[in-house]
C-alpha atoms as a printed R data frame, in Angstrom:
    type eleno elety resid chain resno       x       y       z
1   ATOM     1    CA   MET     A     1  22.459  -4.086 -15.986
2   ATOM     2    CA   GLU     A     2  21.431  -6.862 -13.594
3   ATOM     3    CA   GLN     A     3  19.917  -5.710 -10.347
4   ATOM     4    CA   HIS     A     4  21.719  -6.843  -7.182
5   ATOM     5    CA   TRP     A     5  19.618  -7.739  -4.158
6   ATOM     6    CA   THR     A     6  20.646  -8.438  -0.595
7   ATOM     7    CA   VAL     A     7  18.466 -10.313   1.882
8   ATOM     8    CA   GLN     A     8  18.384  -9.551   5.605
9   ATOM     9    CA   ARG     A     9  16.313 -11.303   8.256
10  ATOM    10    CA   VAL     A    10  14.991  -8.896  10.853
11  ATOM    11    CA   PRO     A    11  13.466 -10.187  14.124
12  ATOM    12    CA   ALA     A    12   9.881  -9.093  14.681
13  ATOM    13    CA   ALA     A    13   8.306  -8.273  18.032
14  ATOM    14    CA   ASP     A    14   6.813 -11.778  18.232
15  ATOM    15    CA   ASP     A    15  10.203 -13.402  17.426
16  ATOM    16    CA   ALA     A    16   9.187 -14.223  13.844
17  ATOM    17    CA   GLU     A    17  11.496 -13.137  11.021
18  ATOM    18    CA   ILE     A    18  10.783 -10.358   8.547
19  ATOM    19    CA   VAL     A    19  12.655 -10.989   5.292
20  ATOM    20    CA   LEU     A    20  13.952  -7.690   3.925
21  ATOM    21    CA   HIS     A    21  14.972  -7.518   0.252
22  ATOM    22    CA   SER     A    22  17.164  -4.510  -0.535
23  ATOM    23    CA   THR     A    23  18.749  -3.012  -3.631
24  ATOM    24    CA   GLY     A    24  20.438   0.216  -4.715
25  ATOM    25    CA   SER     A    25  22.543   2.790  -2.899
26  ATOM    26    CA   GLY     A    26  21.855   6.041  -1.141
27  ATOM    27    CA   PRO     A    27  19.188   7.053   1.387
28  ATOM    28    CA   GLY     A    28  16.830   4.227   2.288
29  ATOM    29    CA   ILE     A    29  13.144   3.869   1.443
30  ATOM    30    CA   ILE     A    30  10.945   1.137   2.950
31  ATOM    31    CA   VAL     A    31   8.056   0.160   0.670
32  ATOM    32    CA   VAL     A    32   4.850  -1.090   2.325
33  ATOM    33    CA   HIS     A    33   2.925  -2.992  -0.335
34  ATOM    34    CA   GLY     A    34  -0.808  -3.060  -0.923
35  ATOM    35    CA   GLY     A    35  -3.301  -5.848  -0.355
36  ATOM    36    CA   GLY     A    36  -3.666  -8.813  -2.681
37  ATOM    37    CA   VAL     A    37  -0.062  -8.669  -3.895
38  ATOM    38    CA   THR     A    38   3.507  -9.457  -2.901
39  ATOM    39    CA   ILE     A    39   6.731  -7.505  -3.297
40  ATOM    40    CA   GLY     A    40   7.319  -8.977  -6.759
41  ATOM    41    CA   ILE     A    41   5.274  -6.280  -8.467
42  ATOM    42    CA   TYR     A    42   7.436  -3.495  -6.991
43  ATOM    43    CA   ARG     A    43  10.767  -4.675  -8.352
44  ATOM    44    CA   ARG     A    44  10.536  -2.393 -11.393
45  ATOM    45    CA   LEU     A    45   9.975   0.565  -9.078
46  ATOM    46    CA   ALA     A    46  12.962  -0.484  -6.977
47  ATOM    47    CA   LEU     A    47  15.150  -0.773 -10.070
48  ATOM    48    CA   ARG     A    48  14.231   2.716 -11.247
49  ATOM    49    CA   LEU     A    49  14.971   4.236  -7.830
50  ATOM    50    CA   ALA     A    50  18.102   2.178  -7.154
51  ATOM    51    CA   ASP     A    51  20.537   4.685  -8.688
52  ATOM    52    CA   ARG     A    52  19.515   7.243  -6.049
53  ATOM    53    CA   PHE     A    53  18.166   5.245  -3.099
54  ATOM    54    CA   THR     A    54  18.473   1.976  -1.243
55  ATOM    55    CA   VAL     A    55  15.023   0.455  -1.681
56  ATOM    56    CA   HIS     A    56  13.797  -2.051   0.911
57  ATOM    57    CA   LEU     A    57  10.932  -4.422   0.062
58  ATOM    58    CA   TYR     A    58   9.305  -6.937   2.398
59  ATOM    59    CA   ASN     A    59   6.254  -9.169   2.269
60  ATOM    60    CA   ARG     A    60   3.641  -8.433   4.860
61  ATOM    61    CA   ARG     A    61   2.383 -11.341   6.986
62  ATOM    62    CA   GLY     A    62   0.821 -14.310   5.247
63  ATOM    63    CA   ARG     A    63   2.573 -13.790   1.905
64  ATOM    64    CA   ASP     A    64   5.417 -15.696   0.247
65  ATOM    65    CA   ASP     A    65   8.450 -15.614   2.568
66  ATOM    66    CA   ALA     A    66   6.646 -13.809   5.420
67  ATOM    67    CA   ALA     A    67   5.539 -15.450   8.655
68  ATOM    68    CA   ALA     A    68   1.895 -16.294   9.295
69  ATOM    69    CA   ARG     A    69  -0.493 -13.513  10.204
70  ATOM    70    CA   ALA     A    70  -1.953 -13.280  13.698
71  ATOM    71    CA   GLU     A    71  -5.681 -13.892  13.949
72  ATOM    72    CA   PRO     A    72  -8.071 -12.250  14.395
73  ATOM    73    CA   TYR     A    73  -6.597  -9.563  12.168
74  ATOM    74    CA   ASP     A    74  -6.455  -6.083  13.671
75  ATOM    75    CA   GLY     A    75  -3.566  -4.543  11.731
76  ATOM    76    CA   GLU     A    76  -1.370  -4.003  14.789
77  ATOM    77    CA   GLN     A    77   1.101  -6.676  13.712
78  ATOM    78    CA   ASP     A    78   1.628  -4.842  10.406
79  ATOM    79    CA   VAL     A    79   2.550  -1.681  12.296
80  ATOM    80    CA   ASP     A    80   4.774  -3.626  14.696
81  ATOM    81    CA   ASP     A    81   6.654  -5.179  11.763
82  ATOM    82    CA   LEU     A    82   7.222  -1.793  10.151
83  ATOM    83    CA   ALA     A    83   8.495  -0.516  13.500
84  ATOM    84    CA   ALA     A    84  11.013  -3.376  13.625
85  ATOM    85    CA   LEU     A    85  12.245  -2.560  10.115
86  ATOM    86    CA   LEU     A    86  12.597   1.148  10.860
87  ATOM    87    CA   ALA     A    87  14.654   0.315  13.939
88  ATOM    88    CA   ALA     A    88  16.833  -2.252  12.159
89  ATOM    89    CA   THR     A    89  17.610  -0.104   9.121
90  ATOM    90    CA   GLY     A    90  17.615   3.396  10.596
91  ATOM    91    CA   VAL     A    91  15.586   4.456   7.570
92  ATOM    92    CA   GLY     A    92  13.214   7.406   7.926
93  ATOM    93    CA   ASN     A    93  11.586   7.280   4.478
94  ATOM    94    CA   VAL     A    94   8.452   5.179   3.901
95  ATOM    95    CA   LEU     A    95   6.386   4.627   0.766
96  ATOM    96    CA   GLY     A    96   2.947   3.053   1.232
97  ATOM    97    CA   HIS     A    97   0.645   1.849  -1.534
98  ATOM    98    CA   SER     A    98  -3.111   1.284  -1.179
99  ATOM    99    CA   GLY     A    99  -3.648  -0.879   1.938
100 ATOM   100    CA   GLY     A   100   0.038  -0.435   2.710
101 ATOM   101    CA   GLY     A   101  -0.662   3.278   2.886
102 ATOM   102    CA   PHE     A   102  -3.114   2.611   5.714
103 ATOM   103    CA   VAL     A   103  -0.428   0.615   7.554
104 ATOM   104    CA   ALA     A   104   2.150   3.363   7.045
105 ATOM   105    CA   LEU     A   105  -0.229   6.118   8.137
106 ATOM   106    CA   ARG     A   106  -1.073   4.198  11.322
107 ATOM   107    CA   ALA     A   107   2.655   3.771  11.956
108 ATOM   108    CA   ALA     A   108   3.241   7.502  11.610
109 ATOM   109    CA   ALA     A   109   0.287   8.216  13.901
110 ATOM   110    CA   ARG     A   110   1.798   5.892  16.499
111 ATOM   111    CA   GLY     A   111   4.857   8.139  16.498
112 ATOM   112    CA   LEU     A   112   7.321   5.845  14.760
113 ATOM   113    CA   PRO     A   113  10.464   7.601  13.473
114 ATOM   114    CA   ILE     A   114   9.234   8.384   9.960
115 ATOM   115    CA   ASP     A   115  10.621  11.602   8.481
116 ATOM   116    CA   ARG     A   116   9.087  11.422   5.005
117 ATOM   117    CA   LEU     A   117   5.962   9.446   4.188
118 ATOM   118    CA   ALA     A   118   4.771   9.084   0.592
119 ATOM   119    CA   LEU     A   119   1.357   7.495   0.101
120 ATOM   120    CA   TYR     A   120   0.057   6.484  -3.324
121 ATOM   121    CA   ASP     A   121  -3.697   5.831  -3.480
122 ATOM   122    CA   PRO     A   122  -3.823   5.275   0.291
123 ATOM   123    CA   ALA     A   123  -6.721   3.036   1.326
124 ATOM   124    CA   VAL     A   124  -7.829   5.205   4.240
125 ATOM   125    CA   GLN     A   125 -11.471   5.720   5.170
126 ATOM   126    CA   VAL     A   126 -12.058   9.433   5.752
127 ATOM   127    CA   ASN     A   127 -15.589  10.743   6.238
128 ATOM   128    CA   SER     A   128 -16.922   7.683   4.349
129 ATOM   129    CA   LEU     A   129 -15.299   8.862   1.095
130 ATOM   130    CA   PHE     A   130 -13.798   5.432   0.390
131 ATOM   131    CA   PRO     A   131 -16.468   3.166  -1.172
132 ATOM   132    CA   LEU     A   132 -16.515   0.071   1.022
133 ATOM   133    CA   ASP     A   133 -20.187  -0.871   1.225
134 ATOM   134    CA   TRP     A   134 -19.420  -3.912  -0.955
135 ATOM   135    CA   VAL     A   135 -17.112  -5.520   1.641
136 ATOM   136    CA   PRO     A   136 -19.722  -7.638   3.518
137 ATOM   137    CA   ALA     A   137 -21.015  -9.207   0.274
138 ATOM   138    CA   ALA     A   138 -17.491  -9.956  -0.926
139 ATOM   139    CA   ARG     A   139 -16.520 -11.505   2.412
140 ATOM   140    CA   ALA     A   140 -19.658 -13.638   2.388
141 ATOM   141    CA   ALA     A   141 -18.811 -14.937  -1.102
142 ATOM   142    CA   ALA     A   142 -15.227 -15.680  -0.099
143 ATOM   143    CA   HIS     A   143 -16.393 -17.447   3.064
144 ATOM   144    CA   ALA     A   144 -18.681 -19.604   0.889
145 ATOM   145    CA   GLY     A   145 -15.692 -20.541  -1.270
146 ATOM   146    CA   ASP     A   146 -16.800 -18.555  -4.339
147 ATOM   147    CA   ILE     A   147 -13.564 -16.636  -4.886
148 ATOM   148    CA   ALA     A   148 -14.524 -15.590  -8.428
149 ATOM   149    CA   ARG     A   149 -17.694 -13.915  -7.171
150 ATOM   150    CA   ALA     A   150 -15.808 -12.313  -4.261
151 ATOM   151    CA   MET     A   151 -13.184 -11.016  -6.680
152 ATOM   152    CA   ALA     A   152 -15.823  -9.615  -9.034
153 ATOM   153    CA   ILE     A   153 -17.596  -7.784  -6.214
154 ATOM   154    CA   THR     A   154 -14.272  -6.431  -4.964
155 ATOM   155    CA   GLY     A   155 -13.158  -5.293  -8.406
156 ATOM   156    CA   ALA     A   156 -16.439  -3.503  -9.108
157 ATOM   157    CA   GLY     A   157 -16.418  -1.908  -5.666
158 ATOM   158    CA   LEU     A   158 -12.888  -0.555  -5.942
159 ATOM   159    CA   ASN     A   159 -12.566   0.246  -9.631
160 ATOM   160    CA   THR     A   160 -15.560   2.521  -9.918
161 ATOM   161    CA   GLN     A   161 -14.024   4.283 -12.927
162 ATOM   162    CA   SER     A   162 -13.748   1.060 -14.948
163 ATOM   163    CA   ALA     A   163 -16.189   0.100 -17.699
164 ATOM   164    CA   THR     A   164 -15.953  -3.499 -16.457
165 ATOM   165    CA   SER     A   165 -17.509  -2.476 -13.138
166 ATOM   166    CA   ARG     A   166 -20.696  -1.540 -14.994
167 ATOM   167    CA   LEU     A   167 -21.139  -4.969 -16.608
168 ATOM   168    CA   PRO     A   168 -23.690  -7.411 -15.168
169 ATOM   169    CA   LEU     A   169 -22.246  -9.184 -12.128
170 ATOM   170    CA   ALA     A   170 -22.556 -12.586 -13.827
171 ATOM   171    CA   VAL     A   171 -20.325 -11.364 -16.656
172 ATOM   172    CA   GLN     A   172 -17.789  -9.984 -14.184
173 ATOM   173    CA   VAL     A   173 -17.763 -13.310 -12.338
174 ATOM   174    CA   ALA     A   174 -17.117 -15.170 -15.618
175 ATOM   175    CA   ILE     A   175 -14.206 -12.836 -16.374
176 ATOM   176    CA   CYS     A   176 -12.782 -13.439 -12.893
177 ATOM   177    CA   ARG     A   177 -13.038 -17.216 -13.318
178 ATOM   178    CA   LEU     A   178 -10.838 -16.923 -16.396
179 ATOM   179    CA   PHE     A   179  -8.459 -14.563 -14.574
180 ATOM   180    CA   LEU     A   180  -8.105 -17.039 -11.706
181 ATOM   181    CA   ARG     A   181  -6.614 -19.539 -14.158
182 ATOM   182    CA   THR     A   182  -3.600 -17.282 -14.707
183 ATOM   183    CA   PRO     A   183  -0.599 -17.211 -12.331
184 ATOM   184    CA   ILE     A   184  -1.316 -13.616 -11.292
185 ATOM   185    CA   GLY     A   185  -5.003 -14.362 -10.808
186 ATOM   186    CA   ARG     A   186  -4.301 -17.438  -8.687
187 ATOM   187    CA   GLY     A   187  -2.011 -15.415  -6.458
188 ATOM   188    CA   MET     A   188  -4.571 -12.662  -6.011
189 ATOM   189    CA   GLY     A   189  -7.292 -15.240  -5.383
190 ATOM   190    CA   GLU     A   190  -5.275 -16.901  -2.638
191 ATOM   191    CA   LEU     A   191  -4.719 -13.546  -0.949
192 ATOM   192    CA   LEU     A   192  -8.265 -12.250  -1.438
193 ATOM   193    CA   PRO     A   193  -9.609 -13.342   1.997
194 ATOM   194    CA   SER     A   194  -6.748 -11.427   3.649
195 ATOM   195    CA   THR     A   195  -7.405  -8.429   1.402
196 ATOM   196    CA   LEU     A   196 -11.059  -8.444   2.438
197 ATOM   197    CA   ASP     A   197 -10.085  -8.619   6.119
198 ATOM   198    CA   GLU     A   198  -7.910  -5.548   5.573
199 ATOM   199    CA   SER     A   199 -10.735  -3.772   3.746
200 ATOM   200    CA   ALA     A   200 -13.119  -4.495   6.626
201 ATOM   201    CA   LEU     A   201 -10.572  -3.056   9.067
202 ATOM   202    CA   ILE     A   202 -10.196   0.083   6.950
203 ATOM   203    CA   GLN     A   203 -13.984   0.411   6.867
204 ATOM   204    CA   HIS     A   204 -14.108   0.040  10.656
205 ATOM   205    CA   HIS     A   205 -11.620   2.910  11.028
206 ATOM   206    CA   ASP     A   206 -13.822   5.492   9.315
207 ATOM   207    CA   SER     A   207 -13.063   8.854  10.905
208 ATOM   208    CA   PRO     A   208 -12.689  12.582  10.255
209 ATOM   209    CA   PRO     A   209  -9.268  13.531   8.848
210 ATOM   210    CA   GLN     A   210  -8.388  15.273  12.119
211 ATOM   211    CA   ARG     A   211  -7.758  11.827  13.572
212 ATOM   212    CA   TRP     A   212  -4.390  11.924  11.780
213 ATOM   213    CA   ALA     A   213  -3.500  15.521  12.679
214 ATOM   214    CA   GLY     A   214  -0.787  14.472  15.139
215 ATOM   215    CA   ILE     A   215   1.448  13.053  12.394
216 ATOM   216    CA   THR     A   216   4.599  15.160  12.208
217 ATOM   217    CA   ALA     A   217   6.258  13.548   9.181
218 ATOM   218    CA   GLU     A   218   6.502  15.277   5.833
219 ATOM   219    CA   VAL     A   219   3.716  13.630   3.827
220 ATOM   220    CA   LEU     A   220   3.145  13.336   0.081
221 ATOM   221    CA   LEU     A   221  -0.398  12.241  -0.756
222 ATOM   222    CA   ALA     A   222  -0.351  11.071  -4.360
223 ATOM   223    CA   CYS     A   223  -3.013   9.543  -6.566
224 ATOM   224    CA   GLY     A   224  -3.358   8.621 -10.204
225 ATOM   225    CA   GLY     A   225  -5.169  10.947 -12.544
226 ATOM   226    CA   SER     A   226  -6.582   7.925 -14.405
227 ATOM   227    CA   GLY     A   227  -7.357   5.842 -11.320
228 ATOM   228    CA   PRO     A   228 -10.369   5.586  -9.007
229 ATOM   229    CA   PRO     A   229 -11.757   9.100  -8.460
230 ATOM   230    CA   TYR     A   230 -12.266   8.848  -4.697
231 ATOM   231    CA   TYR     A   231  -8.559   8.981  -3.854
232 ATOM   232    CA   ARG     A   232  -8.318  12.667  -4.758
233 ATOM   233    CA   PRO     A   233 -10.884  13.920  -2.196
234 ATOM   234    CA   ILE     A   234  -9.473  11.524   0.413
235 ATOM   235    CA   ASN     A   235  -5.997  12.952  -0.121
236 ATOM   236    CA   GLU     A   236  -7.275  16.525  -0.075
237 ATOM   237    CA   ALA     A   237  -9.100  15.899   3.208
238 ATOM   238    CA   LEU     A   238  -6.003  14.365   4.774
239 ATOM   239    CA   ALA     A   239  -3.782  17.182   3.508
240 ATOM   240    CA   GLY     A   240  -6.092  19.683   5.164
241 ATOM   241    CA   ALA     A   241  -5.564  18.016   8.535
242 ATOM   242    CA   LEU     A   242  -1.907  16.951   8.443
243 ATOM   243    CA   PRO     A   243   0.524  19.716   9.438
244 ATOM   244    CA   HIS     A   244   3.183  18.923   6.802
245 ATOM   245    CA   ALA     A   245   1.389  17.453   3.797
246 ATOM   246    CA   ARG     A   246   0.816  18.167   0.140
247 ATOM   247    CA   THR     A   247  -1.099  16.405  -2.601
248 ATOM   248    CA   LEU     A   248  -0.046  15.273  -6.053
249 ATOM   249    CA   VAL     A   249  -2.222  14.028  -8.899
250 ATOM   250    CA   VAL     A   250  -0.037  11.961 -11.236
251 ATOM   251    CA   PRO     A   251  -1.140  12.287 -14.871
252 ATOM   252    CA   ARG     A   252  -1.636   9.169 -17.006
253 ATOM   253    CA   ALA     A   253  -1.461   6.963 -13.911
254 ATOM   254    CA   GLY     A   254  -3.842   4.372 -12.516
255 ATOM   255    CA   HIS     A   255  -3.935   2.506  -9.220
256 ATOM   256    CA   ASP     A   256  -1.159   0.225 -10.469
257 ATOM   257    CA   ALA     A   257   1.231   3.053 -11.315
258 ATOM   258    CA   LEU     A   258   3.721   2.092  -8.591
259 ATOM   259    CA   ASN     A   259   3.969  -1.350 -10.197
260 ATOM   260    CA   ARG     A   260   4.483   0.129 -13.659
261 ATOM   261    CA   ALA     A   261   6.846   2.826 -12.316
262 ATOM   262    CA   PRO     A   262   6.549   5.450 -15.088
263 ATOM   263    CA   GLN     A   263   9.484   7.841 -15.039
264 ATOM   264    CA   HIS     A   264   7.412  10.925 -14.167
265 ATOM   265    CA   LEU     A   265   6.106   9.190 -11.023
266 ATOM   266    CA   VAL     A   266   9.553   7.863 -10.083
267 ATOM   267    CA   ASP     A   267  11.054  11.342 -10.455
268 ATOM   268    CA   ALA     A   268   8.297  12.894  -8.311
269 ATOM   269    CA   LEU     A   269   8.947  10.352  -5.552
270 ATOM   270    CA   ALA     A   270  12.706  10.909  -5.779
271 ATOM   271    CA   GLU     A   271  12.223  14.662  -5.469
272 ATOM   272    CA   PHE     A   272  10.037  14.229  -2.397
273 ATOM   273    CA   PHE     A   273  12.433  11.861  -0.661
274 ATOM   274    CA   THR     A   274  15.371  14.235  -1.187
275 ATOM   275    CA   THR     A   275  13.554  17.362   0.010
276 ATOM   276    CA   PRO     A   276  14.916  18.637   3.345
277 ATOM   277    CA   VAL     A   277  12.745  17.769   6.311
278 ATOM   278    CA   THR     A   278  11.208  20.817   7.967
279 ATOM   279    CA   SER     A   279   9.067  19.220  10.669
280 ATOM   280    CA   GLU     A   280  10.050  18.424  14.249
281 ATOM   281    CA   ARG     A   281  10.996  14.964  12.988
282 ATOM   282    CA   ALA     A   282  14.121  16.445  11.392
283 ATOM   283    CA   ARG     A   283  17.267  14.506  12.193
284 ATOM   284    CA   SER     A   284  20.618  15.925  13.119
């Protein structure tokens, strides 16, 4: 069955337009995508949730149909845009992936009307558990125009569980040069400087988990059982500080599981987003 999409243009706080792509029927979920990608990789997820939910996708600033990003980057515009979408749609369910999880968590901490917040592999620096020491070297390579080297450093820094990350850097750079010749690789290469800016911001926001203790939303902190190992202790630390949070380790799932949308992950998300809200964010 062909998936039907509607497109809505929502005014942002700075009078730019946020292009909202929506599909399905039922309670709404706003998806905040990760760094280095666009909404295209989440369409399978949207399709598999569309029989139970209205799924809203949007490109964050500087990507595809989104407006330009404000510089210097401080992440506030990302939170402002999510605030505009929450207000325009009346949706209280948010799903954040990787760097999008950091945006969504900041939005919840600001007190935006989020009832249920699901985070998959959230890129949040808690007690220096997230490995980000590689960021300065990757930014220097990108600034010098060597995107393949920057991508190799980034990949090795993030994918610590991967055998590729243990190869000599020169070999990883050669692999990335080949990858950059593909359509997906070119897209990721074009977005890499923005991804590194986001990573530097996440690194700058290193803090104890208690920083997020004021979040009143129901929170699901999920990570892949086959993905980078540092997400599990990050999620456990956050769950210990958030008043209404629980963790979930998804078996047979890597960092890209939201893109692949295996049924056991989709069903877990659907169960969370249909669970009655018990926090003070509950709606009448």
